[in-house]
Coordinates of C-alpha atoms in Angstrom, one line a residue:
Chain A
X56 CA 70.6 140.6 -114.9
X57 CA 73.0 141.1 -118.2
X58 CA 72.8 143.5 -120.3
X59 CA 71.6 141.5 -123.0
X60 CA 68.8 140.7 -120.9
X61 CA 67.9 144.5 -120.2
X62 CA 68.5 145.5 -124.0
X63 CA 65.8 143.0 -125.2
X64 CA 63.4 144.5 -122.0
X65 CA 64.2 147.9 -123.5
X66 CA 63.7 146.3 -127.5
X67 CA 60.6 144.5 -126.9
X68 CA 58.5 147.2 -124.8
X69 CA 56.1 149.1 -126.0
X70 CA 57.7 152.6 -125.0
X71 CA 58.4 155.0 -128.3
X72 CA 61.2 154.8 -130.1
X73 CA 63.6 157.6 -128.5
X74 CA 62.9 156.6 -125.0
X75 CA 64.0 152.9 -126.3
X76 CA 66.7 154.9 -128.0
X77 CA 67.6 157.1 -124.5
X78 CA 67.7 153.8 -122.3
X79 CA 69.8 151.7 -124.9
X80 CA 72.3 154.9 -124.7
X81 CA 72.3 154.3 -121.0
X82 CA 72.7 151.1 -121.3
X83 CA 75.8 151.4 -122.8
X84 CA 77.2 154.4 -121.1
X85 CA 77.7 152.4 -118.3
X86 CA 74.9 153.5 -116.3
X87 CA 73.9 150.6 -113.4
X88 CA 71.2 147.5 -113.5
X89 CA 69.3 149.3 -110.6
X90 CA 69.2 152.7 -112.4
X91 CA 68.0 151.9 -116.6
X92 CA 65.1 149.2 -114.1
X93 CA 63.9 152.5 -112.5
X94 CA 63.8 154.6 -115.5
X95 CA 62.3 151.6 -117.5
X96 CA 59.9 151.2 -115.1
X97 CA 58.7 155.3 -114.7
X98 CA 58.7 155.0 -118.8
X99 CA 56.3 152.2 -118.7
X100 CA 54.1 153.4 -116.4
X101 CA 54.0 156.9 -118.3
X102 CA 53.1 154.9 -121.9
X103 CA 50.7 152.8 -119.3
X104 CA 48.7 155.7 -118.5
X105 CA 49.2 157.4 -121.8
X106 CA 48.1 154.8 -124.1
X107 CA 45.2 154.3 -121.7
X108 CA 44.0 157.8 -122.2
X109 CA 44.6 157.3 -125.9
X110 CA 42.3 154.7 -126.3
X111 CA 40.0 155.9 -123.7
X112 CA 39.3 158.8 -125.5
X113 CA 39.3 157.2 -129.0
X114 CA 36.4 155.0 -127.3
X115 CA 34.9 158.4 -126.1
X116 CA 35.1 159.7 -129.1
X117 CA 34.2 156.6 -131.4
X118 CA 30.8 156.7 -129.0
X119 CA 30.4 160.1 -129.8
X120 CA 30.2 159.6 -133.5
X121 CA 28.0 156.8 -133.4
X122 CA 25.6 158.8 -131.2
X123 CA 25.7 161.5 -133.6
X124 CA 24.5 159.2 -136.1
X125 CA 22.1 157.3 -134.0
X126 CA 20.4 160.8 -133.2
X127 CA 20.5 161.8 -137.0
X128 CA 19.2 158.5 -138.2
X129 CA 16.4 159.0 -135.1
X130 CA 15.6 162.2 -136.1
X131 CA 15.3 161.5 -140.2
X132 CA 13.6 158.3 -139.2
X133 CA 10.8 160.2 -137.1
X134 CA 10.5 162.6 -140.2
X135 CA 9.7 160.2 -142.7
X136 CA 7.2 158.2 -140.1
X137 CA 5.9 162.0 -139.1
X138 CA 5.6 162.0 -143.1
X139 CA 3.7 159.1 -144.1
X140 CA 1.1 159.3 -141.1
X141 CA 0.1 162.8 -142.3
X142 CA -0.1 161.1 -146.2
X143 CA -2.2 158.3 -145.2
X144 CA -4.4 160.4 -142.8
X145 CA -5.0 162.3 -146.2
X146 CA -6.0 159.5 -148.2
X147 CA -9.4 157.9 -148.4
X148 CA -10.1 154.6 -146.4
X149 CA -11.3 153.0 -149.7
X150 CA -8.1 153.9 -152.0
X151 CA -6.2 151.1 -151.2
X152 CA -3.7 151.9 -154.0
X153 CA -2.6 155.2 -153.0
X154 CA -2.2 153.6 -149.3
X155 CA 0.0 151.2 -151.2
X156 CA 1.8 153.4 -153.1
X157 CA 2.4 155.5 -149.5
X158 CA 3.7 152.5 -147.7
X159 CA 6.4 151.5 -150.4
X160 CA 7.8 154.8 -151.0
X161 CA 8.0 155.2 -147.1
X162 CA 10.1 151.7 -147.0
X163 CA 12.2 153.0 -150.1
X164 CA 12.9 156.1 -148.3
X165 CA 13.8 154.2 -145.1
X166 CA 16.2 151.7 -147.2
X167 CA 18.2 154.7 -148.4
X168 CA 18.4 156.5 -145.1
X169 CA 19.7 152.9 -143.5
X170 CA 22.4 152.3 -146.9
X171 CA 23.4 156.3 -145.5
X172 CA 23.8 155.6 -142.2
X173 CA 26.2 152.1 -142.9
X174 CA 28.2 154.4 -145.0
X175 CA 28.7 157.2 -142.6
X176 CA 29.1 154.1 -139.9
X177 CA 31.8 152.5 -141.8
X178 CA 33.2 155.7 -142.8
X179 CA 33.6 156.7 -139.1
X180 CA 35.5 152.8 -138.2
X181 CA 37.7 153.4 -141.5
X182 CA 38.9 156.7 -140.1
X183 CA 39.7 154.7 -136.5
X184 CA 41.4 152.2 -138.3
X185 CA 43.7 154.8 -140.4
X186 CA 44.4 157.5 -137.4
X187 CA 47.4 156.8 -135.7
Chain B
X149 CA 6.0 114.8 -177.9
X150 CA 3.2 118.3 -177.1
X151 CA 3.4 116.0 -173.4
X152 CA 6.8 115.8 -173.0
X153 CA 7.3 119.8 -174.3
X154 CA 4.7 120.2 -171.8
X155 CA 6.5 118.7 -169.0
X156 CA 9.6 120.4 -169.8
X157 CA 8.1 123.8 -169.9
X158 CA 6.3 123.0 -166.5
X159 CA 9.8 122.5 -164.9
X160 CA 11.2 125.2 -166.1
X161 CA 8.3 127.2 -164.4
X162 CA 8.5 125.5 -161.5
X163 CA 12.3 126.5 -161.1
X164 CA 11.1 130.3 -161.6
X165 CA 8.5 129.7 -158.9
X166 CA 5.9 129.5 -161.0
X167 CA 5.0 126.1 -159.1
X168 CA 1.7 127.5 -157.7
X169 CA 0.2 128.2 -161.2
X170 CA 1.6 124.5 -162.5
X171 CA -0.5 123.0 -159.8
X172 CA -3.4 124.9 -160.3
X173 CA -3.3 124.1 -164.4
X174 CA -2.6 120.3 -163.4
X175 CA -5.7 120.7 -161.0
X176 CA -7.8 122.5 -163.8
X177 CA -6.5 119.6 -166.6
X178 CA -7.5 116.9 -164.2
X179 CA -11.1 117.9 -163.6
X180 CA -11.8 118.5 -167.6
X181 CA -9.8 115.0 -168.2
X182 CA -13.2 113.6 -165.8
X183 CA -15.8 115.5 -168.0
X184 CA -15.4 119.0 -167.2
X185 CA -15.2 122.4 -169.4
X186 CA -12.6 124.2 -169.0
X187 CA -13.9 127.3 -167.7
X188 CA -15.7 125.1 -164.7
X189 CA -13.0 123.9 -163.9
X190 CA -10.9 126.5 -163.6
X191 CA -13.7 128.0 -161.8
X192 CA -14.0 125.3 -159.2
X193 CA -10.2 125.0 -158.7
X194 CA -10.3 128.7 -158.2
X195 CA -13.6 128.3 -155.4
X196 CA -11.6 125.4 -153.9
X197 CA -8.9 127.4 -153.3
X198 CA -10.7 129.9 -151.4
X199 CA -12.8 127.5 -149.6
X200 CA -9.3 126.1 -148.1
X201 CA -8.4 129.2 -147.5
X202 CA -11.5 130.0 -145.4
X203 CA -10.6 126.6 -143.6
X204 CA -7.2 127.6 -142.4
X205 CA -8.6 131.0 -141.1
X206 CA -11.1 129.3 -139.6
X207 CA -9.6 126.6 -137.7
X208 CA -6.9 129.5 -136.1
X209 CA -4.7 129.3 -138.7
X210 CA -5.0 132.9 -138.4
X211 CA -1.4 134.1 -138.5
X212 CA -0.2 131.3 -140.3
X213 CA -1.7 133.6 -143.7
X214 CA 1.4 134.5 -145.0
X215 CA 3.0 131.1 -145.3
X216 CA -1.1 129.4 -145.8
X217 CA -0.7 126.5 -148.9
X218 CA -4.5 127.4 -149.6
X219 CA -3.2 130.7 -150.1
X220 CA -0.4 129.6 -152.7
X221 CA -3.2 127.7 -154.3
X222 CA -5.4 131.2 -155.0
X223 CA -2.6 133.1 -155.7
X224 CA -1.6 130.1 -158.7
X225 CA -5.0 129.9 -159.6
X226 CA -5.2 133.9 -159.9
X227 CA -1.6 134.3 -161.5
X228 CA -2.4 131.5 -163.9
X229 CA -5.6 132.5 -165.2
X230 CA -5.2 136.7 -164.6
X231 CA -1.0 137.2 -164.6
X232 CA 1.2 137.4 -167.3
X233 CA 0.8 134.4 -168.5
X234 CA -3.0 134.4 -168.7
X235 CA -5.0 137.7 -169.1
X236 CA -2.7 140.3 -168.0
X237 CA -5.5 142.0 -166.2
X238 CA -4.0 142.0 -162.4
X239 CA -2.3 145.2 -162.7
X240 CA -6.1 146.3 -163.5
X241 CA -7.2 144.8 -160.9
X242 CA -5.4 146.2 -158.3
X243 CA -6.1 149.9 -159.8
X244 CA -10.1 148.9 -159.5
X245 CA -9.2 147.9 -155.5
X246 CA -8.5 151.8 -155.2
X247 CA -11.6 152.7 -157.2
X248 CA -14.5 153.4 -154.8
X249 CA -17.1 153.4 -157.7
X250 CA -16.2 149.8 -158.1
X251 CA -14.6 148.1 -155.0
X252 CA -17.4 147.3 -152.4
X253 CA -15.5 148.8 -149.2
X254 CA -15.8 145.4 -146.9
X255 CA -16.8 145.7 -142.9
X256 CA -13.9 144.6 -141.1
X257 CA -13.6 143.2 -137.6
X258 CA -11.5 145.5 -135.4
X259 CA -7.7 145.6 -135.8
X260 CA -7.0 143.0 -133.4
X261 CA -3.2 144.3 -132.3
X262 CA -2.3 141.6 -129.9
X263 CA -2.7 138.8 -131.9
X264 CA -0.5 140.8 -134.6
X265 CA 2.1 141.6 -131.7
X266 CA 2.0 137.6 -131.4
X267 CA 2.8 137.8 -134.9
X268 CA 6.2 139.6 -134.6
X269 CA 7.1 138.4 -131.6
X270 CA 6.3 135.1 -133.2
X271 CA 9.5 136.1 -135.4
X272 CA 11.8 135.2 -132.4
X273 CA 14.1 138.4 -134.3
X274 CA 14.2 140.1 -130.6
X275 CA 12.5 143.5 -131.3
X276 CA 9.2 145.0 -132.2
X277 CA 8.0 147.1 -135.1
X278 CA 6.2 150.7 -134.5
X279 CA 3.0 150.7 -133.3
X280 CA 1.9 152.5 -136.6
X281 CA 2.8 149.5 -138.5
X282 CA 1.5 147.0 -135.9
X283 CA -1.8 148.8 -136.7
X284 CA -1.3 148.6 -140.4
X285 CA 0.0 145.0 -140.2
X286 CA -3.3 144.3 -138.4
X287 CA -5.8 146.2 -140.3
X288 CA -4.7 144.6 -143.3
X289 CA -4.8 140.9 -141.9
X290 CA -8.7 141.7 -141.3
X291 CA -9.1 142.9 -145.0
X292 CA -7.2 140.0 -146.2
X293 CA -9.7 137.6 -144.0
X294 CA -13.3 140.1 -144.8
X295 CA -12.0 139.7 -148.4
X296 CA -11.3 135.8 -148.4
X297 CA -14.8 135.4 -146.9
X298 CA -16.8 137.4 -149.4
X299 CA -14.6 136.1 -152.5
X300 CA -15.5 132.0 -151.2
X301 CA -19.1 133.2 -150.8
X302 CA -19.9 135.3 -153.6
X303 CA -22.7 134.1 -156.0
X304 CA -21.2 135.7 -158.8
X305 CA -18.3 133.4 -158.7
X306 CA -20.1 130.6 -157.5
X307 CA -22.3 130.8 -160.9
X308 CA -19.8 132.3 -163.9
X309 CA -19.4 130.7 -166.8
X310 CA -16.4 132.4 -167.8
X311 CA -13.8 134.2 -165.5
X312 CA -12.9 136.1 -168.1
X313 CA -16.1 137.7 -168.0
X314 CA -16.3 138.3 -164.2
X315 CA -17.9 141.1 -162.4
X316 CA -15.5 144.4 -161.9
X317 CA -16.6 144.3 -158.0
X318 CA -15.0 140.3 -158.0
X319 CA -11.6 141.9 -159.8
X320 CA -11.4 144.6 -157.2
X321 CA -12.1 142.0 -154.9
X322 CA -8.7 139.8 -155.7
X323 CA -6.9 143.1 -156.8
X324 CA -7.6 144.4 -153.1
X325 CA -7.0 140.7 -151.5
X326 CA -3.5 140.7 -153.4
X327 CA -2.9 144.1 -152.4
X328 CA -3.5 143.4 -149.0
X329 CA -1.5 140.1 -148.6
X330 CA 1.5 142.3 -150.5
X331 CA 1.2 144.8 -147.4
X332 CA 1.1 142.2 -145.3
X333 CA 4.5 140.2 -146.5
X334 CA 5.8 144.0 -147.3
X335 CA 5.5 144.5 -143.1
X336 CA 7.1 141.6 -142.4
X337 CA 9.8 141.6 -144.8
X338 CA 11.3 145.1 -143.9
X339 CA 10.9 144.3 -140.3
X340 CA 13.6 141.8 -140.9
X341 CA 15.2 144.2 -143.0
X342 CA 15.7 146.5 -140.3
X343 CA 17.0 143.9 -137.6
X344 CA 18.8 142.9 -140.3
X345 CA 20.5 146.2 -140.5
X346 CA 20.6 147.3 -136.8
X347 CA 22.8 144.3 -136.2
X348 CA 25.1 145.0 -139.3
X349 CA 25.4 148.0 -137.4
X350 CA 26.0 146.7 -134.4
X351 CA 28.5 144.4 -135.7
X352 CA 30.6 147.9 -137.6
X353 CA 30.6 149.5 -134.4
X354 CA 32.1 146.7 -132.6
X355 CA 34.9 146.3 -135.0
X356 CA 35.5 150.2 -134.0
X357 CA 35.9 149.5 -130.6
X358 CA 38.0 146.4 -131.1
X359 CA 40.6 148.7 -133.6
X360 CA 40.7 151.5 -130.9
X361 CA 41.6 148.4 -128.3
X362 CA 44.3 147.3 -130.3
X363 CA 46.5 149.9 -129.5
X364 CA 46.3 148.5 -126.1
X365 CA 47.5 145.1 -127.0
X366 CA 50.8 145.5 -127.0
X367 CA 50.9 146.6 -122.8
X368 CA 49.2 143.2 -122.0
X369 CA 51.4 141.3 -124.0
X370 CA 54.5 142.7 -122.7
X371 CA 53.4 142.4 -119.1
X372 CA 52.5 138.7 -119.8
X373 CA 55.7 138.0 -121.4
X374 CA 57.0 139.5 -117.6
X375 CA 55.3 137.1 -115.8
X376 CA 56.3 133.9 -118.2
X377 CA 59.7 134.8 -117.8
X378 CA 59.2 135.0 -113.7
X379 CA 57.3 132.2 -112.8
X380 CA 57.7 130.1 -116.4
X381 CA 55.8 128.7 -119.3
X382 CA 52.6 126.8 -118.0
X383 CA 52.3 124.8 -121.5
X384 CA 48.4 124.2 -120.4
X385 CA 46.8 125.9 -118.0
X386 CA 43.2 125.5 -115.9
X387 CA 42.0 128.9 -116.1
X388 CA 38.4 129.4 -115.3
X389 CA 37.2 126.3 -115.8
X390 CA 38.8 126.2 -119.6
X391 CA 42.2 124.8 -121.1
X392 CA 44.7 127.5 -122.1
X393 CA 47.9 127.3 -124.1
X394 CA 50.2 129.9 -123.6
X395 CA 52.6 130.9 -126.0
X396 CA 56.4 130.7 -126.0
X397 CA 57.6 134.2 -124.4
X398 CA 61.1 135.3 -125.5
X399 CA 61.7 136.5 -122.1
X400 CA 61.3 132.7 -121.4
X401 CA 64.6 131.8 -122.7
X402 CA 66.7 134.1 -121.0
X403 CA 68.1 131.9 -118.4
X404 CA 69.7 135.0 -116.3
X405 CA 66.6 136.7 -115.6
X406 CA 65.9 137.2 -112.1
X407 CA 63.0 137.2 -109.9
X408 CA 63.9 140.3 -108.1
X409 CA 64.8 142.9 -110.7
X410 CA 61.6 142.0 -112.9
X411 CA 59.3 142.1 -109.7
X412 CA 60.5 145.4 -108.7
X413 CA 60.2 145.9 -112.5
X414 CA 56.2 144.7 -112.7
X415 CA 55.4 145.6 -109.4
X416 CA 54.9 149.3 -110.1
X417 CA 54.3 149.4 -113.9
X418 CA 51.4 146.7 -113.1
X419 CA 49.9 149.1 -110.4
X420 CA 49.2 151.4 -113.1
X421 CA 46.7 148.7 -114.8
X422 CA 45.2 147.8 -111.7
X423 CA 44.5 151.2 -111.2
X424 CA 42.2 151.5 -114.5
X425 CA 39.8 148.5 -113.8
X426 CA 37.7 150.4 -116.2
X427 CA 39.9 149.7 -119.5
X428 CA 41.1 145.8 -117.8
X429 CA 37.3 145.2 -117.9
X430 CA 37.1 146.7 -121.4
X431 CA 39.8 144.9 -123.3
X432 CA 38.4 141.5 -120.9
X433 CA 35.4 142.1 -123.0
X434 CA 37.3 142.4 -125.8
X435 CA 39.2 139.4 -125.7
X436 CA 42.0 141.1 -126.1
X437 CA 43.5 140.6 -122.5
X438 CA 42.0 137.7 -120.5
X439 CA 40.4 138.3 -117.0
X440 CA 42.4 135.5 -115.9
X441 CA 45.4 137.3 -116.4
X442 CA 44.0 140.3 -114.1
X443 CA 43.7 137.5 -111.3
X444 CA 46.7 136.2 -112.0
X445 CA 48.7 139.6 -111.8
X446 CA 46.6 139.8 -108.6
X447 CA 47.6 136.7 -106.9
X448 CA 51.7 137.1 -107.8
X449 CA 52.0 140.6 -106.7

């Protein structure tokens, strides 16, 4: 293999910058085909594994968040449900229009609490996309 | 000319979706244009209406309600002569529905929860409301039907003279059939509403996933650009029963490169992705690296 060869191996990967830097210096120092192929290879394993636990535990923590919201969503849910059942439980059979009333301010309430949770949601993806 | 302004103005309801009250006042014009007065006729258009009505429910067009063409025709006869454009009394009459002094409580068949389960289900939308609103949903449906019933039979209707004039307990009547057909429609929008939402949700969480995978793209891509430049460009491949085109690697045109020194190279570096078959089957998923590339990595080394 040339050398041109193992400088665009050593350009193209996906190792970080001063090991591409520390190789290419090898490279040129002389050092042999069978020695910068070793090291090359031990530095992409390394980033192998490392970028695997990256995103691993970006995905861990990504599920995290969106548990967190799920259960806060559950819970605020389960309050306004808990809410309206004691309301209507209150109100006479025949007042239809206080049952009425009850049922759209429940869904009102329910719409905002689902607009808060896509913010938080999309909030949360933003913040993925923007980390390094 | 009063025809053609007519005509015009008819239209212009029609596009508002006002359609149902055109079609009731055409109805009502072409019973006085045989003989009729006008408040018997709007009267018997109005009675016609619920007699359909009572039709569809009773030949099992039970949960067909909310969509029910006799029910657009009461709800144009009722908008028409009570709405904005006629009385203005609806709002009064729905405030009478809640008055027990005037609205004559109606006995209702038992909520009947499975055919309202067929209901949603019905929907094809994959999920199921709460059970507190399956009992709503149905409890209503068997006011809406009591109401329907009493409103086609009732001899005070059958016999006014002048709608305008009608009994309060007939106004609570509609107010509280409106009332409940508004529940109804109310349940089953916000049901889609909220399947609506979950997969919006679904979708935003996905795109998470995909950005914290992208990181990972770059490792696939190098190791396929590897293997390109070993074994060559395959142009189209059969993989998995599907054409692929690969792409032009710029490992490819190295002519030097040999097979030793980049299988020694792979050889270990592509251990290490074999040896998280968790994240291979992850990005797979993804799209982002394709399991056929995992077999392929497989079979040359």
């Amino acid at each position: 293999m040339n050398q041109e060869t193992l400088l665009i191996l050593i350009q193209k990967s996906f190792l970080p910058e001063p090991q591409k830097q520390e190789l290419e210096s090898w490279l040129n120092s002389g050092a042999s085909e069978e020695q910068i192929l070793a090291k090359l290879d031990d530095y992409l394993a390394a980033e192998t594994e490392r970028r695997g636990e990256s995103y691993q535990q970006a995905a861990a923590e990504l599920d995290q968040e969106y548990a967190r919201t799920d259960q806060d969503y559950a819970a605020a849910k389960n309050e306004l449900e808990e809410n309206l059942t004691r309301r209507l439980s209150e109100i006479p059979v025949s007042d239809a229009v206080a049952k009425d009333v009850a049922w759209q301010e429940y869904y009102d309430q329910l719409e905002k609490l689902q607009i808060e949770r896509e913010k938080k949601v999309k909030a949360i993806v933003l913040q993925q996309t923007l980390s390094p | 000319m009063p025809e053609i302004r007519r005509t015009l103005e008819n239209l212009a309801r029609r596009a508002t979706g006002h359609g149902s009250e055109v079609n009731f006042e055409t109805d009502v014009r072409s019973l006085m244009e045989k003989g009729a007065s006008l408040e018997n006729a709007q009267r018997e258009v109005l009675r016609s209406a619920l007699a359909d009505l009572q039709t569809e429910l009773a030949g099992g067009r039970y949960l067909d309600h909310l969509k029910s063409p006799a029910y657009r025709r009461f709800q144009g006869a009722v908008q028409s002569l009570f709405g904005k454009h006629g009385m203005d009394q609806l709002a009064g009459f729905r405030q009478w529905a809640g008055n027990p002094s005037v609205f004559r409580t109606p006995r209702v068949a038992s909520p009947n929860l499975p055919e309202a389960t067929r209901h949603f289900h019905d929907l094809k939308l994959g999920r199921m409301p709460g059970h507190f609103i399956l009992s709503d949903f149905a409890a209503e449906r068997e006011v809406f039907n009591a109401l329907a019933a009493r409103l086609a039979r009732d001899p005070g209707l059958a016999a006014a003279t002048d709608l305008r004039a009608l009994d309060p307990e007939i106004k609570a009547d509609i107010g509280r059939l409106l009332l409940a057909r508004e529940a109804l429609r109310r349940h089953e929008e916000r049901f889609k509403a909220d399947v609506r939402h979950e997969q919006a949700l679904d979708n935003l969480k996905r795109a998470g996933k995909e950005t914290a995978a992208q990181m990972w793209a770059a490792v696939p891509q190098y190791f396929r650009d590897v293997e390109m430049a070993l074994h060559g460009n395959p142009k189209w491949t059969k993989r998995g029963g599907k054409w692929e085109k690969a792409t032009t690697s710029y490992l490819w045109r190295l002519t030097k490169f040999t097979g030793v020194t980049v299988k020694f190279l792979a050889k270990e570096s592509w251990a290490v992705l074999r040896s998280t078959p968790e994240l291979a089957a992850e990005l797979a998923a993804l799209g982002r690296m394709g399991v056929t590339y995992t077999r392929t990595r497989e079979r040359t080394f």
